[in-house]
Coordinates of C-alpha atoms in Angstrom, one line a residue:
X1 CA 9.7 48.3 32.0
X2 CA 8.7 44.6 31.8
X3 CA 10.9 42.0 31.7
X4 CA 10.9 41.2 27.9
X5 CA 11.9 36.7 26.9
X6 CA 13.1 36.5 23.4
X7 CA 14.9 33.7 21.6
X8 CA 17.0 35.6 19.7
X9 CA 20.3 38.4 19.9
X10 CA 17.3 40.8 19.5
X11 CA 16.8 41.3 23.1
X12 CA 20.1 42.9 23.7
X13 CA 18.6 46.3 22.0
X14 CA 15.0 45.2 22.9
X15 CA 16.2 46.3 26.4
X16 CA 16.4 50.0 25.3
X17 CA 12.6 50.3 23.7
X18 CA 10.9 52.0 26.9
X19 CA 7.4 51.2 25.1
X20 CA 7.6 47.6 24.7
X21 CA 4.8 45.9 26.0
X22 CA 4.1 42.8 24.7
X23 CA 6.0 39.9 26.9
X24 CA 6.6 36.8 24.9
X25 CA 7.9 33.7 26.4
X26 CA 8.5 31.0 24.2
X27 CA 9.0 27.7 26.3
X28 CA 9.5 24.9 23.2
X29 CA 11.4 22.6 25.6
X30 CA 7.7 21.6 25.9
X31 CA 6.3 22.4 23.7
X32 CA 4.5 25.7 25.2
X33 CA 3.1 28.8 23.8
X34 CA 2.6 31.4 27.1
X35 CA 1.9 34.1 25.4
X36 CA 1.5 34.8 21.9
X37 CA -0.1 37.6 20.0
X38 CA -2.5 35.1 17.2
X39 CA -1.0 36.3 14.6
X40 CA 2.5 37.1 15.4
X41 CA 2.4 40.5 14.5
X42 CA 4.0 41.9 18.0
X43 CA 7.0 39.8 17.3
X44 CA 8.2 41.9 14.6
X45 CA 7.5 45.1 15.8
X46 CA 10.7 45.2 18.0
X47 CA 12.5 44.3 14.7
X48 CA 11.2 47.3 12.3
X49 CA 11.6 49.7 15.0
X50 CA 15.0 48.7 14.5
X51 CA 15.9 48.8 11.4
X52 CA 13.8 52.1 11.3
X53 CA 15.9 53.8 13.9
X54 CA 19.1 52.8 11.5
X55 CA 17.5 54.0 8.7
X56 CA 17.0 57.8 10.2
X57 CA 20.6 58.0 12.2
X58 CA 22.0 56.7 8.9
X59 CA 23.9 53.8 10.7
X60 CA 24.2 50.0 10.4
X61 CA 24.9 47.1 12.9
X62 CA 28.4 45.4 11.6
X63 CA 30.2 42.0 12.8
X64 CA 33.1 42.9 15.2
X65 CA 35.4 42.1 12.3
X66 CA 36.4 41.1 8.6
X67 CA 36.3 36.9 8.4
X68 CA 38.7 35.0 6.8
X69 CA 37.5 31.6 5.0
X70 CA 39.6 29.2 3.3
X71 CA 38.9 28.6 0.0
X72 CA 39.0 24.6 0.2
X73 CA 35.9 24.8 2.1
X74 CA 34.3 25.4 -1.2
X75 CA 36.4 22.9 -4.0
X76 CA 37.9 20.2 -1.4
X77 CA 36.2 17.4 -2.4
X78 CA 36.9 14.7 1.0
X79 CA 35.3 18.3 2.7
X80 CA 32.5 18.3 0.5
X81 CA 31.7 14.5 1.4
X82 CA 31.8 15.8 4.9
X83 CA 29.2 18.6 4.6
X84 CA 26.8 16.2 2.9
X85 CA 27.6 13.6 6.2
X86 CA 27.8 15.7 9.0
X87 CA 25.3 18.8 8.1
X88 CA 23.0 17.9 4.7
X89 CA 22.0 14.9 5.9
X90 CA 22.0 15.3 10.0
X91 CA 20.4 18.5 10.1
X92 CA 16.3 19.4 9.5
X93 CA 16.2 20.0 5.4
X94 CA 12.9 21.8 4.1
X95 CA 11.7 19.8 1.4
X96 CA 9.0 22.2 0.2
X97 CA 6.1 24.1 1.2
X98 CA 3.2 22.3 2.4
X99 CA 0.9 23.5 -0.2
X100 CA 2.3 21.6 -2.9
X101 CA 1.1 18.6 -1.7
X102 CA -2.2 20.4 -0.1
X103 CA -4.6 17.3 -0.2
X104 CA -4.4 13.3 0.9
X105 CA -3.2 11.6 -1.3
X106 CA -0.7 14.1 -2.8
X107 CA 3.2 13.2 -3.3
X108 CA 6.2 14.8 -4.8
X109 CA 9.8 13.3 -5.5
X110 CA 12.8 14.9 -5.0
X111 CA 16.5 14.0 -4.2
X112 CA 19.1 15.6 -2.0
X113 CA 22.6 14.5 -1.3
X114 CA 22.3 11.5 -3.6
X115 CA 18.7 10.1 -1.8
X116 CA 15.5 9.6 -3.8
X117 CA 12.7 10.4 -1.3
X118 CA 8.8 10.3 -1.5
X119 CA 7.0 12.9 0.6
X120 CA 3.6 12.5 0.5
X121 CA 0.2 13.5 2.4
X122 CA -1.4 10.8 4.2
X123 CA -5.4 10.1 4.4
X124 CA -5.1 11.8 7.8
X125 CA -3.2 14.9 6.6
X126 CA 0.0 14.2 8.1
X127 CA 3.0 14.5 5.7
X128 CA 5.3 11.7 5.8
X129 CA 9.0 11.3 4.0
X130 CA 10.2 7.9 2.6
X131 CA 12.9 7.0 0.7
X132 CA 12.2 5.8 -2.7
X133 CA 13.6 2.6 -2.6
X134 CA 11.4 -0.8 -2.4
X135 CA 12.4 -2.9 0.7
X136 CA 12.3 -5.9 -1.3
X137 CA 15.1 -5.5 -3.9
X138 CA 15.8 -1.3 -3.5
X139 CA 14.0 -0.3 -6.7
X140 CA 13.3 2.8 -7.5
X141 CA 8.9 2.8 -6.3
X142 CA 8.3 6.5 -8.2
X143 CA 9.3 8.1 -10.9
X144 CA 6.6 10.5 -11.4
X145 CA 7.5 14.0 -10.1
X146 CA 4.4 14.2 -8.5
X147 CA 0.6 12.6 -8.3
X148 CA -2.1 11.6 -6.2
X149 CA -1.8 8.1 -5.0
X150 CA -2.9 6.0 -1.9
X151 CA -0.7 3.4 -2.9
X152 CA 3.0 3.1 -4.6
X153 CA 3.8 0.0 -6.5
X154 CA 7.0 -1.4 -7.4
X155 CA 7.5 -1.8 -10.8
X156 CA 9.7 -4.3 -10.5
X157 CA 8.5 -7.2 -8.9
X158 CA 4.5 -5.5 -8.0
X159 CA 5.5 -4.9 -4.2
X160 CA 2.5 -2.1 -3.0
X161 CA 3.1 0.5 -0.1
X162 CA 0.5 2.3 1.3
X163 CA 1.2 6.2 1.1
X164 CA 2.7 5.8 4.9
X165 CA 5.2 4.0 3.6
X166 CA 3.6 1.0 5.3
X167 CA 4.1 -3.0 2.9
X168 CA 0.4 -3.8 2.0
X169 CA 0.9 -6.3 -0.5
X170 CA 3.5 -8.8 -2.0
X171 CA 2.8 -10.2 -5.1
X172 CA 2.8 -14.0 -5.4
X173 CA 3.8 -14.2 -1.6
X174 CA 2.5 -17.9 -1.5
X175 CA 5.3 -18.6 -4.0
X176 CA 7.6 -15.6 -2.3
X177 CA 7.3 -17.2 1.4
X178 CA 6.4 -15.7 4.8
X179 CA 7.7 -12.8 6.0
X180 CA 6.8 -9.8 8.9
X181 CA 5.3 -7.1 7.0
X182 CA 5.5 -4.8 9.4
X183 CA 9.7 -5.1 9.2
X184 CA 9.3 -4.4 5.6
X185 CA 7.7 -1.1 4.9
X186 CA 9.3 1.8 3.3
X187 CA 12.0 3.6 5.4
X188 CA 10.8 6.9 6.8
X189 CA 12.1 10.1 7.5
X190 CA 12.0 11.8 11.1
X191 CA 9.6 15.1 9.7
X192 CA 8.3 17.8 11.1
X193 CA 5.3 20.4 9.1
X194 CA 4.9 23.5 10.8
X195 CA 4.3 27.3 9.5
X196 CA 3.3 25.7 5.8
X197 CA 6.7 23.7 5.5
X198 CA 7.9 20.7 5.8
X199 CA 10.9 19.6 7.5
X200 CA 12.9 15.9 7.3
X201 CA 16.1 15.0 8.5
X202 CA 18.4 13.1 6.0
X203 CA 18.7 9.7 8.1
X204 CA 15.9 7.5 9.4
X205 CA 18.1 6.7 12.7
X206 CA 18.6 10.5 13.9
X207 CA 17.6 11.8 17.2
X208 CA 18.0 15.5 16.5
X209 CA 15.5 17.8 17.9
X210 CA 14.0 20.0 15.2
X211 CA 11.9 22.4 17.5
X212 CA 15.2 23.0 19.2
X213 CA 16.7 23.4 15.9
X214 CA 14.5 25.8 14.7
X215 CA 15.0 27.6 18.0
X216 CA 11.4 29.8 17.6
X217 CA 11.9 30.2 14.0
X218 CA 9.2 28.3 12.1
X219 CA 6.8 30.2 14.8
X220 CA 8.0 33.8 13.2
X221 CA 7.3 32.1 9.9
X222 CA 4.2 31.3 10.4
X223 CA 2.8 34.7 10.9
X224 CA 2.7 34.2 6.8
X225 CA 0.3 31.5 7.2
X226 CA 2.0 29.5 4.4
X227 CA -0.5 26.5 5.1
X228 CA -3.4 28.6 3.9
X229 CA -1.4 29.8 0.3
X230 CA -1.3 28.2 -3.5
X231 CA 1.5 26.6 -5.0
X232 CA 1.9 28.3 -8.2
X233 CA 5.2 26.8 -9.8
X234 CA 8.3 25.3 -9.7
X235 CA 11.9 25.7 -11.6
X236 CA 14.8 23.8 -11.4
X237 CA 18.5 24.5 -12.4
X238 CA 22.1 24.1 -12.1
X239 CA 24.5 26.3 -10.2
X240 CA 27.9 25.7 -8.6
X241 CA 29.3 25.2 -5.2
X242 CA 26.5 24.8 -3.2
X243 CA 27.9 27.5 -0.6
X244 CA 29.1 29.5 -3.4
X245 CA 25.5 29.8 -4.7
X246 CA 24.0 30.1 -0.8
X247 CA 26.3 33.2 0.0
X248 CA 24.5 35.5 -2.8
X249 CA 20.7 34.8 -0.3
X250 CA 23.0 36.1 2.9
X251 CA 24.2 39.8 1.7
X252 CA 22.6 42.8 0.3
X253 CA 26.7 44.5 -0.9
X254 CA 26.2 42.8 -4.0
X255 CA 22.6 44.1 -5.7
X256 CA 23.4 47.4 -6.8
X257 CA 26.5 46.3 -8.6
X258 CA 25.6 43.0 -9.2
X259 CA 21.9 43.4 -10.0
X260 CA 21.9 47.3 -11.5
X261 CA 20.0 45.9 -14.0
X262 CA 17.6 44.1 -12.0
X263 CA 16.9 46.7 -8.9
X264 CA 18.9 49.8 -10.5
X265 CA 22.2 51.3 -9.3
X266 CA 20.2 53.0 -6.2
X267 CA 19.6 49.4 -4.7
X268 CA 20.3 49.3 -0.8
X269 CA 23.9 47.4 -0.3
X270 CA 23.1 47.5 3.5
X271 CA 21.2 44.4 5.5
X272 CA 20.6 44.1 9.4
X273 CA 20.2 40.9 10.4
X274 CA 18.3 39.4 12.8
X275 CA 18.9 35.5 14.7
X276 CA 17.2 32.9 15.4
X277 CA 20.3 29.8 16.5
X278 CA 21.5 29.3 12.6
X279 CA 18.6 31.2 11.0
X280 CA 18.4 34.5 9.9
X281 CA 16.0 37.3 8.7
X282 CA 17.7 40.0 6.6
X283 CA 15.8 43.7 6.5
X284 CA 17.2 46.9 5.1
X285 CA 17.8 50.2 6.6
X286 CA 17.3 51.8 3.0
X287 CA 14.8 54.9 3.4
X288 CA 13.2 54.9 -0.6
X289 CA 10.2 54.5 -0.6
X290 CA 8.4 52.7 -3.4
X291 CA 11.6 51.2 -4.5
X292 CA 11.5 48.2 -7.3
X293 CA 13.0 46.1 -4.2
X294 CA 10.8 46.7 -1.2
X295 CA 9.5 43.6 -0.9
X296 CA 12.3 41.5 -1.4
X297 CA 15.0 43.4 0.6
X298 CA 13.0 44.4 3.2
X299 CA 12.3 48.0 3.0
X300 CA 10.6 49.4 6.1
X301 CA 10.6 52.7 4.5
X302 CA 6.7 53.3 3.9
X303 CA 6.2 52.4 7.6
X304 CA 8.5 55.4 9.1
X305 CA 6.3 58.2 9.1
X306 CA 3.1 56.3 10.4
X307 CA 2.2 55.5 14.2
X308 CA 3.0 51.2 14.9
X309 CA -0.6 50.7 14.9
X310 CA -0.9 51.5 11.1
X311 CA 2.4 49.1 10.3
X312 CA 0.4 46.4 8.0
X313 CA 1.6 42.3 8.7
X314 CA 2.4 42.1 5.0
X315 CA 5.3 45.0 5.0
X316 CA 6.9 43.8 8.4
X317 CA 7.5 40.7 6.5
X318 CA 9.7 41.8 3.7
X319 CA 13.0 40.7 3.2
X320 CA 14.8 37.5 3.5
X321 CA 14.1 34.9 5.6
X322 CA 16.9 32.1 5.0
X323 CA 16.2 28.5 6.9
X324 CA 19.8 26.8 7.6
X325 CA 21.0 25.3 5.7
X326 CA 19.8 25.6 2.3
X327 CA 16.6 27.6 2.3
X328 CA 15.8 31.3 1.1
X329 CA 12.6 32.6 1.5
X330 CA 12.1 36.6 -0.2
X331 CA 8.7 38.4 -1.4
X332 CA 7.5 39.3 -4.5
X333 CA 4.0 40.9 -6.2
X334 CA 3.1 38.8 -9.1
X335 CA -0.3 40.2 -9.6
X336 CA -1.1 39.1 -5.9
X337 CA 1.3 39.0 -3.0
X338 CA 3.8 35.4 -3.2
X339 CA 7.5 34.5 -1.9
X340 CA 10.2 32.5 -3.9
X341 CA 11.4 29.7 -1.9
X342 CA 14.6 28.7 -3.0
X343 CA 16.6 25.4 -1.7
X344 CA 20.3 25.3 -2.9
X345 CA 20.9 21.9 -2.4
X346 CA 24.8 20.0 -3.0
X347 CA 24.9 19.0 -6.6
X348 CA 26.8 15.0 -7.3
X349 CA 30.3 16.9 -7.3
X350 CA 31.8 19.5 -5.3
X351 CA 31.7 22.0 -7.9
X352 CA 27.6 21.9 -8.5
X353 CA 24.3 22.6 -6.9
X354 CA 20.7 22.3 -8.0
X355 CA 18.5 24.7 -6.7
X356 CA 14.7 24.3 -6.6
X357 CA 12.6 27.6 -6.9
X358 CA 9.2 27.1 -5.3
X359 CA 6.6 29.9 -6.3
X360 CA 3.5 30.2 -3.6
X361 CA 1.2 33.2 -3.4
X362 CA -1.2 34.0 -1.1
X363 CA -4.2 33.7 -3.6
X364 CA -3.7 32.3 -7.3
X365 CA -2.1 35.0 -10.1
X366 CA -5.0 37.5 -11.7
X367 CA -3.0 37.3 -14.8
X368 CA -1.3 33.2 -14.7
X369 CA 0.8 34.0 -18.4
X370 CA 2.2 37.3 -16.7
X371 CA 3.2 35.5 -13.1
X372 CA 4.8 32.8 -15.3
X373 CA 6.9 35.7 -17.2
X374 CA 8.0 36.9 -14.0
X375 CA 8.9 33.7 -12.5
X376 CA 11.4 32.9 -15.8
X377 CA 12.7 36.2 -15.0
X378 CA 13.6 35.5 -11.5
X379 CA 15.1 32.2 -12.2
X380 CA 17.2 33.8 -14.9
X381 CA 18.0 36.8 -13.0
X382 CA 19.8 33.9 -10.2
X383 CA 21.3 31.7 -13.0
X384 CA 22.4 35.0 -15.5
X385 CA 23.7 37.2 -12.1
X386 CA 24.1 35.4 -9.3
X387 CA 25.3 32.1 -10.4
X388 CA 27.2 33.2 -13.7
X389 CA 29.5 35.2 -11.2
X390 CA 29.9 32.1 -8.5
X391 CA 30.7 30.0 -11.2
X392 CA 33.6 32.4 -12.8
X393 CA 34.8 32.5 -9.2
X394 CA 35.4 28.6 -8.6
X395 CA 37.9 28.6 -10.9
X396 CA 40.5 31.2 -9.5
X397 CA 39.6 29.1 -5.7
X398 CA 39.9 25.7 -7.2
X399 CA 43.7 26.3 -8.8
X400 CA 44.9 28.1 -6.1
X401 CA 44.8 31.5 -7.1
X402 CA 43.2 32.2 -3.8
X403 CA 43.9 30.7 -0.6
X404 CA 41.1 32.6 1.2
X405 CA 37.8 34.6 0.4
X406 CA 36.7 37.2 2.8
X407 CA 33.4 38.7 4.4
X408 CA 33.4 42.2 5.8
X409 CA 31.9 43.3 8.7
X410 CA 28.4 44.3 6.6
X411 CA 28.4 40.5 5.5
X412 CA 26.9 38.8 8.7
X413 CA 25.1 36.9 7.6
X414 CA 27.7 35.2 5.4
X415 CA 29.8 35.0 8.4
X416 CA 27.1 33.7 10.6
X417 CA 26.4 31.0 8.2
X418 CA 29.8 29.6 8.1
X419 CA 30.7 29.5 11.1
X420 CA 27.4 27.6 12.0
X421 CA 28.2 25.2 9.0
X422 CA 31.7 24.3 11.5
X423 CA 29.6 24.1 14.6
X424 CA 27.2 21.6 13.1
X425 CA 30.7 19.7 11.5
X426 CA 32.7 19.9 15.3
X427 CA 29.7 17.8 16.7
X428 CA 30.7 14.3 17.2
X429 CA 27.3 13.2 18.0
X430 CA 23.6 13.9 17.7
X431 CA 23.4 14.4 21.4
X432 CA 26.1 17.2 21.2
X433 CA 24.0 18.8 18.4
X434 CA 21.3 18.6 20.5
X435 CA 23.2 21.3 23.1
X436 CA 24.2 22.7 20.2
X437 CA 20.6 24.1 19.7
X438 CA 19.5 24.1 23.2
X439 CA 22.0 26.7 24.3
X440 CA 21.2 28.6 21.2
X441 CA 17.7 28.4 21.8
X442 CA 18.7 29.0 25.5

């Protein structure tokens, strides 16, 4: 048996496949691939394996006990300034995929905890996040959603920035006076584009490590090849408590109940999860095969009575891949094969979230008016189900009705995510988040 490096829990049962043979050694500290199948595929053998040999003994892989949280953490408002301090705006936030903004030139706008940013694509390709604010006054530069510019002007006083957020003009500036242009461009975001997503950190002073951060994750991702897909289309909504809305992407117990409408009664309420530091991928042991929810809960049921080498990359990548802290990821078939990114970001209160549903596909709809039908239905599957019933559960948590909420032992990754959200808060510094991730990543 060769000695098997993984950055992930996975290698504690890895140990008892006798006929793994693929060694993997993933040295980010610099930066290094050793060994790497091109395509990823290898690394998720290991995984289906597993969550076939729980499908045929019938079993399922449970926390070591039932969690209790307090209900504050989800209506105290001094603790909800603190999340959007010490984790929204100090951790890597995925501000979309990279193929809404596929060519130079290209921007979006968006805002998260209370900042207007820019991200755009620069003539050289490289994506690059500003905040929206003109260095000369701190006007709002964009109001467009999106475009293709080389240049943002102010529209307050005709300041221009080139799309690298660097101060190319000042209008009238023998009247304005001298100044260093260079000290005066458009703040800018530490980012970080890999697997066909970007990645920015909240504060143009951080020092966080995202590779560490991701701790190997983006490179699972990327056996999607994101980079090379369409972006289809967009929705954007209301929901409540940010974490309130974030807990329905983390657990399968709720879809048959929940969702009998959606997936049917028969609907798996079972999820193995699988770690990378804070991130997690969610597959089911169900054994149906053909099931209405194969591709978004992760059904590795068509794949358990062929041999590995028939396993197709598209099937070992159902289910849920969720990107701490505010990012689902789940498959769909919309006349082609796409996933529905989802970022539940903190809303102005406590009490609210927006969430942004990206639709990408791997090639552009055969029928558009039919992927556009499915894509409403999606968004008001989330906002009828899922948020409806977060919503009529802030109340009884905000009044006191209860002073805790609780995740069983089958809701890992509910559990997994909260108690990273309290890591993240305990650090005092960036340098301590920094271990943080190395020893995960360790």
């Amino acid at each position: 048996m060769k000695k098997v490096f993984l950055n992930y829990p996975l290698v504690k049962f890895i140990k008892n496949f006798s006929d793994l043979k693929l060694i993997i050694y993933y040295n980010w500290e610099r930066g290094i691939t050793k060994k790497i199948n091109k395509n990823n595929r290898e690394t998720l053998i290991p995984i289906a394996r597993d969550v076939i040999k729980h499908a045929k003994e019938g079993t399922l892989r449970q926390a070591d006990e039932v969690m209790k949280l307090p209900s504050e953490n989800y209506t105290d408002p001094d603790r909800f300034e603190d999340e959007l301090n010490k984790v929204i705006k100090r951790v890597p936030i995925i501000l979309g995929p990279s193929c809404e903004i596929p060519k130079p030139g290209d921007f979006k706008t968006l805002s998260i905890a209370g900042m207007s940013l820019i991200v755009s694509r620069d003539d050289e390709g490289k994506a690059n996040a500003l905040i929206n604010a003109c260095s000369h006054r701190g006007a709002c530069l964009v109001e467009n959603e999106n475009g293709n510019k080389r240049k943002f002007t102010c529209p307050y006083h005709g300041w221009s920035f080139s799309n690298k957020g660097s101060l190319i003009a000042i209008s009238a500036q023998e009247d304005f006076g001298e100044i260093n242009k260079n000290d005066y461009g458009l703040r800018t975001l530490p980012v970080y584009e890999s697997a066909g997503l970007i990645w920015a950190i909240i504060n143009p002073k951080s020092t966080i490590d995202i590779q560490s951060f991701l701790a190997g994750y983006d490179k699972m991702l990327e056996i999607f090849a994101f980079s090379e897909w369409v972006y289809v289309s967009k929705r954007t909504f209301s929901g409540p408590n940010w974490k309130i809305a974030y807990d329905g992407y983390l657990e399968y117990y709720h879809v048959p109940v929940l969702h009998r409408e959606t997936f049917g009664v028969d609907a798996t309420n079972r999820g193995l999860y699988y770690t990378w530091g804070p991130h997690q991928h969610i597959k089911s042991p169900a054994t149906e095969k053909g099931h209405v929810a194969t591709e978004t809960l992760g059904y590795m049921a068509e794949l358990i009575d062929k041999p590995e080498i028939e396993w197709d990359t598209e099937t070992l990548t159902y289910g849920v891949w969720t990107v701490f802290p505010t990012t689902s990821i789940a498959s769909f078939d919309a006349g082609g094969r796409g996933v529905l990114i989802s970022q539940i970001l903190p809303g102005e209160s406590v009490g609210e979230s927006i969430t942004n549903q990206y639709y990408i596909m791997e090639k552009l709809p055969t029928n558009p008016e039919a992927a556009e039908e499915q894509f409403d239905f999606f968004q008001q599957v989330v906002m009828q189900e899922d948020y409806a019933m977060g919503s009529s559960a802030q109340p009884g948590l905000k009044e006191g009705g209860l002073d805790h909420v609780l995740f069983g032992r089958n809701e890992q990754g509910n559990q997994h995510f909260h108690k990273w959200v309290d890591k993240v808060m305990a650090a005092k510094s960036d340098d301590d988040l920094n271990s943080l991730f190395k020893q995960e990543e360790a």
